[in-house]
Amino acid sequence: MNFNNNGTHKIPTPSGKKFEARNSLRTHLAALLFLLIVGNWANARADVESDIQKVIGQMTLEEEQAMCYGNGSLDGGSCPRLGIGPLRMGDGPLGFHRAGPGTAFGSGLVIAQTWNPALQYKVGEVLGKETNTDADMLLGPGINIIRDVVTGRSFEYYSEDPYLNGRNAVKIIQGIQSQGVAACMKHFVANNTEKNREGSFSNLDERTLREIYLPGYEMAIKEGNVMACMSGANYINGVRCYGTPLLRDVLKQDFGFKGMTLTDWSSVNKDLTTESAAMSGMDVSMPSAAKYANLAAAVRGGTLKKAVLDDMVRRILRVSYFAGVSGWGPSSPTGEKNTPANQAVARKVAQEGIVLLKNTGNILPLNKNTVHTVCLTGLNANAAHCGGGGSSGMSAPYEITPLKGLENYGGLTVNTQTTLSGAVAAAKTSDVTIVVTGRGHGPVETSPTTDAEGGDAANMDFPVAEKELINAVAKASKKVVVVFVGGPMEMRDWIDQVPGLIYCAYPGMEGGNALAGILFGDVNPSGKLTFTWPKRDTDQPSFATRGNNPIDYSEGVFVGYRGYEANKIVPEFAFGHGLSYSTFQYGHLRVSSPSFLESDKVTVKVDVKNTGTRAGQEIVQLYVADKISGIPRPVKELKGFDKLSLAPGQTGTASFILDKRAFAAWWPGFGWYAEPGQYDLLVGSASDDIKLTSTVTLKRTPGATAPAMPTAKSARAAGAEAENAKLTGGVQVATKQKGFSGTGFVTGFVAVGSAATFNVASASPAFTNVRLRYSNGTGKTQTLGVYVNGARLTQTVLPPTSGWDSWKTKTESLVLNQGDNTIAYKFENPDSGNVNLDCIDIGGSMAAQTRAPYKGVKAVIPGIIEAENYDDGGEGIAYHDTTNGNYRNAYRHDNVDLEASTDAGGGFGLGWTEPGEWLNYSVNVQQIAKYTVEIRVARIDAGTSTLHLESSGGDITGPMEVPSTGAAQNWTTITKKGVSLNIINNEIRLCCDGGGFNVNWIKFTRETP
């Protein structure tokens, strides 16, 4: 580092994008350091960190503050006195376009569908080279999981599978950063909808977060050494993503992220205080200061530690140094845009990323010696798609549409038709008809057929006019090929009528040339789907929650193919599906050891032979299946893939290395754990096309730790009143309320750090259900950290109740040790809020959580649940009368008060109920859908009461008002529409918020989509 005469650090002012005039020694050291740190800050020399600390020491608080927010739409902060210029940023993940046209790759899908890590690295190199022309950081890649295929930005992302998503992210990032450009992964985390993108609430449990939505970020940090991370603009578990403690606790501490975090372009201006956002781990507010204009004042006022601000600046300076901002740090390679070499990479991506979905009768490839006339029709026949779709939209220097690609191919007469009648007439006289259809790709959500940032497609409905077009030309000609562009739509109304189907996603600026080569066999298709293509929109595991807010991720880890397989739903096209003009034969599957310790690595190999007449590429996929597990797991999970290039008759070997993580699941309260036992290794060409299977046995490494296993022994304790807990951090004790075990007091959490700690005893080590009775009258979701024996195991998400006197229960399954334990609930909402606790009830191990339905018969949905048929052995069953002298002594058990219905409604009425009580019903949900719920109720008392229904731990109805009917047998029906249910939901809980009513039955009627 160079210092001026007064000892302060002074960085030379740049003369352009990056300062190049350096003395020879500095240049030599910078070049050496670049080799050390490119893409890998973890290996940076200690003196760099020391120099950064010296720079921070020379800054005033206001100068540090100014580094932490943007000073323009795409520029970060700066410190002019010390010569530190701003980080210049630019979109986007599909091509750099801060300063005019650039090489356009079209979509993350087409990049991922290559399944080619070496090619994806080259994509990253191109992105880095082109960013170097006018910026220091590329705002990409986007690595959100594709949870719902109609989400507006799904085309930007890579996959529904966390492993495949991460593998793509690593290679793209490594390629970008090889050019001395900082990559910025986005949007952290669970940002899976575009509708109301700044007001959507994603609620999900820790296991789902860890297994599905976080691995891409973890791999990008640990393997890709990514330099920056952008948060989502949404909420996660009730907290804005740019203020979630996950930034600090998981991203930075757990994953070891050393780079900088920044907001999406909404700045730190909502919901959070300056201090809470900074302490949660958000380093930079973009594009403006907003509440970060108060950072210096917060430090002076003692509400923010200077060490926090120093760390924020330190992370920014690391990235600035890496990217050579203002000539500080290693110089970057000279940038270049739109070179023939870059455009060749775009063409190669389209060639390998376009997927052949259907090829009945080998209609493809087309014979160039016999096909001379082409009828080309469909809404996307000559549509350009690089220029829209939001921040990833490109201004490409040119774009080869399907029409232009066929014209470039040469030797063809292309008859383009834009009307139905014209297309039918041309189809009858042409050698082949090509219908290019699918979605549009515009700057805003303009219709249900658009993929774009800022909105989601309404559904998967196929355009009526296009459906009629395809069916009409299919009747006129037997040689019809459909080319589908954009996000998936339902095909069931026409797919059986056409022999050929190609999926392009958005193939980028060279897509038309690539498509023509595939159609005529110059290119042998090798792309495979990275998501599951549903037959029906309603088949998607996440469909039941679409349009909801908050969005409860009720499918849990059963996202994409995991959910289809668990629910035994056959999709249109499976995850990993993709055809070739070649054929391949699998054989000789072998494993380095059929039995191994969890600490060992296992090598898996399989031979693949090209039995076709063309050179081709096969993507060999390896899945792992846990044969017996103590927690619910997917049928199988992708854990490896290998793309082989094989000449006709050639045999190649696909090779995979599996470590402990490949067999592990996230166990609540413990972490990643690979259960000892048998696993199947399944090798195939798609998730639904498994060719070979081998069974292996994993053994526990001696001395290795393990979670407490589920046990039938119950770890029971009496209900613990909140006021009897150890109360710290200003918890207040208020009015008397009824608890599980009698009258008690309410405790109110009033500040960050407030905590209530309970002492409980467990008869044995076990997963134990701990039920928390709470009220939340704030109108917004609150969160409490849950600590067992001092260790933070999870957080419990507490949705609003209808008022401070309206009580709900929330259950967490926690691991308790044998003997004495402490369970602490700690208020962690970054801003002021409140939540009241009444008591906790401890009991029921994981094994005991599974209840038998009444008389062994689950209630079927759609259908009616009779109120009296609650599960045998239920915990905390709703009741009123605790003696045998209830109405006509008609109780079944648990002293529940039953009374035969006196009208045509039939069955029994069940009551009376008290606030906070509930009834569980085992159910068999037949269809993922939205339902209308009707509940038959009666209430003697004046005024109204409320109830709600829960499933999979989440509220599915919200409060439903129970009116006064004047008598216990004066029945009325209350209704709630649009209630979402998933096939994996296996329990319905009726929760009594207000109590004082009778229930006759609950009816679920499927709504028409």
mmCIF file of C-alpha atoms in Angstrom, residues 94-95 103-114 153-158 346-355 380 383-389 392-394 399-402 437-442 450-452 483-488 502-515:
data_model
loop_
_atom_site.group_PDB
_atom_site.id
_atom_site.type_symbol
_atom_site.label_atom_id
_atom_site.label_comp_id
_atom_site.label_asym_id
_atom_site.label_seq_id
_atom_site.Cartn_x
_atom_site.Cartn_y
_atom_site.Cartn_z
ATOM 1 C CA LEU A 94 -27.780 -13.299 -18.706
ATOM 2 C CA GLY A 95 -25.495 -10.652 -20.193
ATOM 3 C CA THR A 103 -23.628 -10.829 -25.640
ATOM 4 C CA ALA A 104 -27.037 -12.181 -24.662
ATOM 5 C CA PHE A 105 -27.512 -15.707 -23.307
ATOM 6 C CA GLY A 106 -31.304 -15.475 -23.084
ATOM 7 C CA SER A 107 -32.110 -17.401 -19.906
ATOM 8 C CA GLY A 108 -30.599 -19.159 -16.948
ATOM 9 C CA LEU A 109 -32.636 -22.189 -17.961
ATOM 10 C CA VAL A 110 -30.908 -22.658 -21.306
ATOM 11 C CA ILE A 111 -27.510 -22.296 -19.601
ATOM 12 C CA ALA A 112 -28.421 -24.869 -16.954
ATOM 13 C CA GLN A 113 -29.994 -27.269 -19.460
ATOM 14 C CA THR A 114 -26.554 -27.824 -20.979
ATOM 15 C CA ARG A 153 -38.304 -14.771 -13.076
ATOM 16 C CA SER A 154 -38.046 -18.559 -13.234
ATOM 17 C CA PHE A 155 -36.479 -18.166 -16.686
ATOM 18 C CA GLU A 156 -33.529 -16.369 -15.033
ATOM 19 C CA TYR A 157 -32.804 -19.205 -12.646
ATOM 20 C CA TYR A 158 -31.278 -22.618 -13.053
ATOM 21 C CA ALA A 346 -23.733 -17.982 -26.772
ATOM 22 C CA ARG A 347 -24.344 -20.197 -29.799
ATOM 23 C CA LYS A 348 -22.762 -23.203 -28.093
ATOM 24 C CA VAL A 349 -25.002 -22.683 -25.049
ATOM 25 C CA ALA A 350 -28.094 -22.698 -27.246
ATOM 26 C CA GLN A 351 -26.919 -25.787 -29.099
ATOM 27 C CA GLU A 352 -26.392 -27.745 -25.887
ATOM 28 C CA GLY A 353 -29.206 -26.171 -23.866
ATOM 29 C CA ILE A 354 -32.133 -26.685 -26.236
ATOM 30 C CA VAL A 355 -34.002 -29.856 -25.227
ATOM 31 C CA ASN A 380 -42.835 -16.868 -31.514
ATOM 32 C CA ALA A 383 -40.144 -13.001 -31.919
ATOM 33 C CA ALA A 384 -37.047 -11.516 -30.254
ATOM 34 C CA HIS A 385 -36.790 -12.310 -26.558
ATOM 35 C CA CYS A 386 -33.459 -10.945 -25.316
ATOM 36 C CA GLY A 387 -34.689 -7.432 -24.699
ATOM 37 C CA GLY A 388 -37.351 -7.805 -22.027
ATOM 38 C CA GLY A 389 -38.114 -9.473 -18.760
ATOM 39 C CA SER A 392 -31.836 -9.402 -16.844
ATOM 40 C CA GLY A 393 -33.277 -8.215 -20.167
ATOM 41 C CA MET A 394 -30.641 -7.549 -22.807
ATOM 42 C CA GLU A 399 -30.864 -11.699 -32.292
ATOM 43 C CA ILE A 400 -31.346 -14.712 -34.523
ATOM 44 C CA THR A 401 -35.035 -15.616 -34.332
ATOM 45 C CA PRO A 402 -36.303 -19.023 -35.512
ATOM 46 C CA THR A 437 -45.141 -21.163 -29.702
ATOM 47 C CA GLY A 438 -44.960 -20.616 -25.934
ATOM 48 C CA ARG A 439 -44.756 -17.571 -23.705
ATOM 49 C CA GLY A 440 -43.799 -13.997 -24.305
ATOM 50 C CA HIS A 441 -40.945 -12.238 -22.529
ATOM 51 C CA GLY A 442 -41.624 -8.582 -21.936
ATOM 52 C CA THR A 450 -45.567 -13.404 -20.064
ATOM 53 C CA ASP A 451 -42.313 -14.202 -18.242
ATOM 54 C CA ALA A 452 -41.050 -11.066 -16.530
ATOM 55 C CA VAL A 483 -40.899 -25.514 -30.878
ATOM 56 C CA PHE A 484 -41.720 -24.139 -27.427
ATOM 57 C CA VAL A 485 -40.178 -20.892 -26.185
ATOM 58 C CA GLY A 486 -40.348 -19.492 -22.639
ATOM 59 C CA GLY A 487 -41.692 -20.835 -19.359
ATOM 60 C CA PRO A 488 -43.769 -24.049 -19.258
ATOM 61 C CA ILE A 502 -38.424 -29.052 -28.881
ATOM 62 C CA TYR A 503 -37.992 -26.808 -25.829
ATOM 63 C CA CYS A 504 -35.800 -23.727 -26.229
ATOM 64 C CA ALA A 505 -36.457 -21.819 -22.989
ATOM 65 C CA TYR A 506 -35.128 -18.428 -24.134
ATOM 66 C CA PRO A 507 -32.088 -19.469 -26.208
ATOM 67 C CA GLY A 508 -30.364 -16.103 -26.538
ATOM 68 C CA MET A 509 -29.029 -14.092 -29.434
ATOM 69 C CA GLU A 510 -27.818 -17.144 -31.380
ATOM 70 C CA GLY A 511 -30.873 -19.278 -30.619
ATOM 71 C CA GLY A 512 -32.283 -19.357 -34.146
ATOM 72 C CA ASN A 513 -29.027 -20.617 -35.645
ATOM 73 C CA ALA A 514 -28.748 -23.308 -32.975
ATOM 74 C CA LEU A 515 -32.370 -24.358 -33.497
#
